[in-house]
Amino acid sequence: MTDGTPTRTQAQFASSHTAELTPSLVGATYSHRDIGLSDEQVRAMYRLMLLQRRFEEAAAKAYGERKISGFLHLYIGQEAVSTAAEFAIRPDDYVISAYRDHGIALARGVSARACMAELFGKVTGCSRGKGGSMHYFSKEHNFLGGHGIVGGQIPIGTGVAWAIKYRGEERVCLTFMGDGAVAQGVFHESLNMAMLWRLPVVYIIENNEYGMGTAVSRAHATPDLARRALAYGMPSAQIDGMNVFEVYRGVKEAVERARREHMPSLLEVKTYRYRGHSMSDPGTYRTKEEVEAHRKRDPIVNLRHYMLEAGLATEADLEAIEREVRAEIEDAVAFAESSPLPPIESLYEDVYTDPDYPFLA
Ligand SMILES: Cc1ncc(C[n+]2csc(CCOP(=O)(O)OP(=O)(O)O)c2C)c(N)n1
């Protein structure tokens, strides 16, 4: 595990791992260094993906114990997307997402404590306990939510990109959405305007194959969602979302284009959620075999194999990361449990009122 280890291509790993791994990380012909990632960054990516996975496993457990109420949409399986995207941008760039937002907020750097406390509805949460699972927010981290209306965040992200350009800043806005949101009218209106006005926005479709229980092929006349960009003359790409390096490469390129040329992009990242749409979904619309097939391409396991093969970490190093992450999550749960609920008066805070508006009387 030294930085001086000679670079090995992923094709070289293929020989030893094809039996257990499908061609996510092992099939490509480049190494992390070829795409500009340091050994340290790869280790940090691994830790971040694991943090998201363990965070949500703990959240699911707490939900089962009725310590969390309301909706809980888990991101498990999709961690390579949030992680790679975060590594491809700067802290001052903006990120906005739909309601499947835990992993994305953690990737932005919102603490596990603030994220867990939000799920528990506590005042120490990132939205002071009033947003819950679907409405994380952190101004400090330039994370603009957490939006429950399918597609609602797309015009907002487009507006943020407009503001960036208007102010003459060199920032970018990543706008995440699910495949279901692509069928919303605002998706098309936003892409059209972003292209007309050359806005620094990168639209990232996390195509996890289902919108609730509806398969993409049943909801979209053209299941290749990246092709929607052709109608607007926008650069686009379809990316393997189980391969953290592939997502990094794709987002990095799109971000550079947005920053340097104010040119928007549409990325369709093909990923998969292992759990149901939300905690109340038994997922009877898909087979066990289908889920298992995707689990075999698990982005975390995949990266783990890569790191071991490339000499970026030993088994002992990986175990140490696991212990550290578990401790961080235990601490977050304890923090959430012991934090107070928001004061009752806060019900009246952050509520829109306009005394002159006659219809609210
Ligand atoms: C405007 C609107 N219509 C319907 C819903 C109900 N709804 C909640 S999630 C969802 C499916 C969205 O799927 P997708 O965009 O693929 O996101 P994923 O859950 O897969 O991340 C729907 C229809 C909603 N929240 N908002």
Coordinates of N, CA and C in Angstrom, one line a residue, residues 138-235:
S138 N -28.5 21.8 3.4 CA -27.4 22.4 4.1 C -26.8 23.5 3.3
K139 N -27.1 24.8 3.7 CA -26.6 25.9 3.0 C -25.0 25.9 3.0
E140 N -24.5 25.6 4.2 CA -23.1 25.5 4.5 C -22.4 24.6 3.4
H141 N -23.0 23.5 3.1 CA -22.4 22.6 2.1 C -22.9 22.8 0.7
N142 N -23.6 23.9 0.4 CA -24.1 24.1 -0.9 C -25.0 23.0 -1.4
F143 N -25.6 22.3 -0.4 CA -26.6 21.3 -0.8 C -28.0 21.8 -0.6
L144 N -28.7 22.0 -1.8 CA -29.9 22.7 -1.8 C -31.1 21.8 -1.8
G145 N -31.0 20.6 -1.2 CA -32.1 19.7 -1.0 C -32.1 18.6 -1.9
G146 N -32.8 17.6 -1.5 CA -33.9 17.1 -0.8 C -35.2 17.7 -1.3
H147 N -35.8 17.2 -2.5 CA -37.1 17.6 -2.9 C -38.1 16.5 -3.1
G148 N -39.3 16.6 -2.5 CA -40.2 15.5 -2.6 C -41.1 15.4 -3.8
I149 N -41.3 16.6 -4.5 CA -42.1 16.6 -5.7 C -41.2 16.0 -6.9
V150 N -41.7 15.0 -7.5 CA -40.9 14.3 -8.5 C -40.6 15.4 -9.6
G151 N -39.3 15.6 -9.9 CA -38.9 16.6 -10.9 C -38.9 18.0 -10.4
G152 N -39.4 18.3 -9.2 CA -39.4 19.7 -8.7 C -38.1 20.3 -8.6
Q153 N -37.0 19.6 -8.4 CA -35.7 20.1 -8.2 C -35.1 20.5 -9.6
I154 N -35.6 20.0 -10.7 CA -35.0 20.2 -12.0 C -35.0 21.7 -12.4
P155 N -36.2 22.4 -12.4 CA -36.1 23.8 -12.7 C -35.4 24.6 -11.7
I156 N -35.4 24.2 -10.4 CA -34.7 24.9 -9.4 C -33.1 24.9 -9.7
G157 N -32.7 23.6 -10.0 CA -31.2 23.5 -10.3 C -30.9 24.3 -11.5
T158 N -31.8 24.4 -12.5 CA -31.6 25.2 -13.7 C -31.5 26.7 -13.3
G159 N -32.4 27.1 -12.4 CA -32.3 28.5 -11.9 C -31.1 28.8 -11.2
V160 N -30.6 27.9 -10.4 CA -29.3 28.1 -9.7 C -28.2 28.3 -10.7
A161 N -28.2 27.5 -11.7 CA -27.2 27.6 -12.8 C -27.3 29.0 -13.5
W162 N -28.5 29.4 -13.7 CA -28.7 30.7 -14.3 C -28.1 31.8 -13.3
A163 N -28.4 31.7 -12.0 CA -27.8 32.7 -11.1 C -26.3 32.7 -11.1
I164 N -25.7 31.5 -11.2 CA -24.2 31.4 -11.2 C -23.7 32.2 -12.4
K165 N -24.4 32.0 -13.6 CA -23.9 32.7 -14.8 C -24.1 34.2 -14.7
Y166 N -25.3 34.5 -14.2 CA -25.6 36.0 -14.0 C -24.6 36.7 -13.1
R167 N -24.2 36.0 -12.1 CA -23.2 36.6 -11.2 C -21.8 36.5 -11.7
G168 N -21.6 35.9 -12.8 CA -20.3 35.7 -13.4 C -19.4 34.8 -12.5
E169 N -19.9 33.8 -11.9 CA -19.1 32.9 -11.1 C -18.7 31.7 -11.9
E170 N -17.7 31.0 -11.3 CA -17.2 29.8 -12.1 C -17.7 28.6 -11.3
R171 N -18.9 28.5 -11.0 CA -19.4 27.4 -10.3 C -20.3 26.5 -11.2
V172 N -20.7 25.4 -10.7 CA -21.5 24.5 -11.4 C -22.6 24.0 -10.5
C173 N -23.8 23.6 -11.1 CA -24.8 23.0 -10.3 C -25.1 21.6 -10.8
L174 N -24.9 20.6 -9.9 CA -25.3 19.2 -10.3 C -26.7 19.1 -9.9
T175 N -27.6 18.6 -10.8 CA -29.0 18.4 -10.6 C -29.3 16.9 -10.7
F176 N -29.5 16.3 -9.6 CA -29.8 14.8 -9.6 C -31.3 14.6 -9.8
M177 N -31.6 13.5 -10.4 CA -33.0 13.1 -10.5 C -33.1 11.6 -10.7
G178 N -34.3 11.1 -10.5 CA -34.5 9.7 -10.8 C -35.1 9.5 -12.2
D179 N -35.1 8.3 -12.7 CA -35.6 8.0 -14.1 C -37.1 8.5 -14.2
G180 N -37.8 8.4 -13.1 CA -39.3 8.7 -13.2 C -39.4 10.2 -13.5
A181 N -38.5 11.0 -13.1 CA -38.6 12.5 -13.3 C -38.4 12.9 -14.7
V182 N -37.8 12.0 -15.5 CA -37.6 12.3 -16.9 C -38.9 12.5 -17.7
A183 N -39.9 11.9 -17.2 CA -41.2 12.0 -17.9 C -42.0 13.2 -17.5
Q184 N -41.5 14.0 -16.6 CA -42.2 15.2 -16.2 C -41.9 16.4 -17.2
G185 N -42.9 17.2 -17.4 CA -42.7 18.3 -18.4 C -41.6 19.2 -18.0
V186 N -41.4 19.5 -16.7 CA -40.3 20.4 -16.3 C -39.0 20.0 -16.7
F187 N -38.8 18.7 -16.9 CA -37.5 18.2 -17.3 C -37.2 18.8 -18.7
H188 N -38.1 18.7 -19.6 CA -37.9 19.1 -21.0 C -37.8 20.6 -21.0
E189 N -38.6 21.3 -20.3 CA -38.5 22.8 -20.3 C -37.2 23.3 -19.7
S190 N -36.7 22.6 -18.7 CA -35.4 22.9 -18.1 C -34.3 22.7 -19.1
L191 N -34.3 21.5 -19.7 CA -33.2 21.2 -20.7 C -33.1 22.2 -21.8
N192 N -34.3 22.6 -22.3 CA -34.4 23.5 -23.4 C -33.8 24.8 -23.0
M193 N -34.2 25.3 -21.8 CA -33.7 26.7 -21.4 C -32.2 26.6 -21.1
A194 N -31.8 25.5 -20.5 CA -30.4 25.4 -20.1 C -29.5 25.4 -21.4
M195 N -30.0 24.8 -22.4 CA -29.2 24.8 -23.7 C -29.3 26.1 -24.4
L196 N -30.5 26.7 -24.4 CA -30.7 28.0 -25.0 C -29.8 29.1 -24.4
W197 N -29.7 29.0 -23.0 CA -29.0 30.1 -22.3 C -27.6 29.6 -21.9
R198 N -27.2 28.4 -22.3 CA -25.8 27.9 -22.0 C -25.5 28.0 -20.5
L199 N -26.3 27.2 -19.7 CA -26.2 27.3 -18.3 C -25.2 26.2 -17.7
P200 N -24.4 26.6 -16.7 CA -23.5 25.6 -16.1 C -24.1 24.6 -15.2
V201 N -24.9 23.7 -15.8 CA -25.7 22.7 -15.0 C -25.4 21.3 -15.6
V202 N -25.2 20.4 -14.7 CA -25.1 19.0 -15.2 C -26.3 18.2 -14.6
Y203 N -27.1 17.7 -15.5 CA -28.3 16.9 -15.1 C -27.8 15.5 -15.0
I204 N -28.0 14.9 -13.8 CA -27.6 13.5 -13.6 C -28.9 12.7 -13.3
I205 N -29.2 11.8 -14.3 CA -30.4 10.9 -14.1 C -29.8 9.7 -13.4
E206 N -30.3 9.4 -12.2 CA -29.9 8.1 -11.6 C -30.9 7.1 -12.0
N207 N -30.6 6.4 -13.1 CA -31.6 5.4 -13.6 C -31.4 4.1 -12.8
N208 N -32.3 3.9 -11.8 CA -32.2 2.7 -11.0 C -33.3 1.7 -11.4
E209 N -33.7 1.9 -12.6 CA -34.6 1.0 -13.3 C -36.1 1.0 -12.9
Y210 N -36.4 1.7 -11.8 CA -37.8 1.8 -11.4 C -38.2 3.1 -10.9
G211 N -39.4 3.6 -11.2 CA -40.0 4.7 -10.6 C -41.1 4.1 -9.7
M212 N -40.9 4.1 -8.4 CA -41.7 3.3 -7.5 C -41.7 1.8 -8.0
G213 N -42.9 1.3 -8.4 CA -42.9 -0.1 -9.0 C -42.9 -0.2 -10.5
T214 N -42.7 1.0 -11.1 CA -42.9 1.0 -12.6 C -41.5 0.9 -13.3
A215 N -41.3 -0.1 -14.1 CA -40.0 -0.3 -14.8 C -39.9 0.8 -15.8
V216 N -38.7 1.2 -16.1 CA -38.4 2.2 -17.1 C -39.0 1.9 -18.4
S217 N -38.9 0.6 -18.8 CA -39.4 0.2 -20.1 C -40.9 0.3 -20.2
R218 N -41.6 0.4 -19.1 CA -43.1 0.6 -19.1 C -43.5 2.0 -19.1
A219 N -42.5 2.9 -18.7 CA -42.9 4.3 -18.5 C -42.3 5.2 -19.6
H220 N -41.3 4.7 -20.3 CA -40.6 5.6 -21.3 C -40.6 5.0 -22.7
A221 N -41.0 5.7 -23.7 CA -41.0 5.2 -25.0 C -39.6 4.9 -25.5
T222 N -38.7 5.6 -25.0 CA -37.3 5.3 -25.4 C -36.5 5.1 -24.1
P223 N -36.2 3.8 -23.8 CA -35.6 3.6 -22.5 C -34.2 4.1 -22.3
D224 N -33.5 4.4 -23.4 CA -32.2 5.1 -23.3 C -32.4 6.5 -23.0
L225 N -32.4 6.8 -21.7 CA -32.8 8.2 -21.3 C -31.9 9.3 -21.7
A226 N -30.6 8.9 -21.8 CA -29.6 9.9 -22.2 C -30.0 10.5 -23.6
R227 N -30.7 9.7 -24.4 CA -31.0 10.2 -25.7 C -32.0 11.4 -25.7
R228 N -32.6 11.7 -24.6 CA -33.5 12.8 -24.5 C -32.7 14.1 -24.8
A229 N -31.4 14.1 -24.6 CA -30.6 15.3 -24.8 C -30.5 15.7 -26.3
L230 N -30.6 14.7 -27.1 CA -30.5 14.9 -28.6 C -31.5 16.0 -29.0
A231 N -32.7 16.0 -28.5 CA -33.7 16.9 -28.9 C -33.3 18.3 -28.6
Y232 N -32.4 18.5 -27.7 CA -31.9 19.9 -27.4 C -30.5 20.2 -27.8
G233 N -29.9 19.3 -28.5 CA -28.5 19.4 -28.9 C -27.5 19.5 -27.8
M234 N -27.9 18.8 -26.7 CA -27.1 18.9 -25.5 C -26.1 17.7 -25.4
P235 N -24.9 17.9 -25.0 CA -24.0 16.8 -24.8 C -24.5 15.8 -23.8

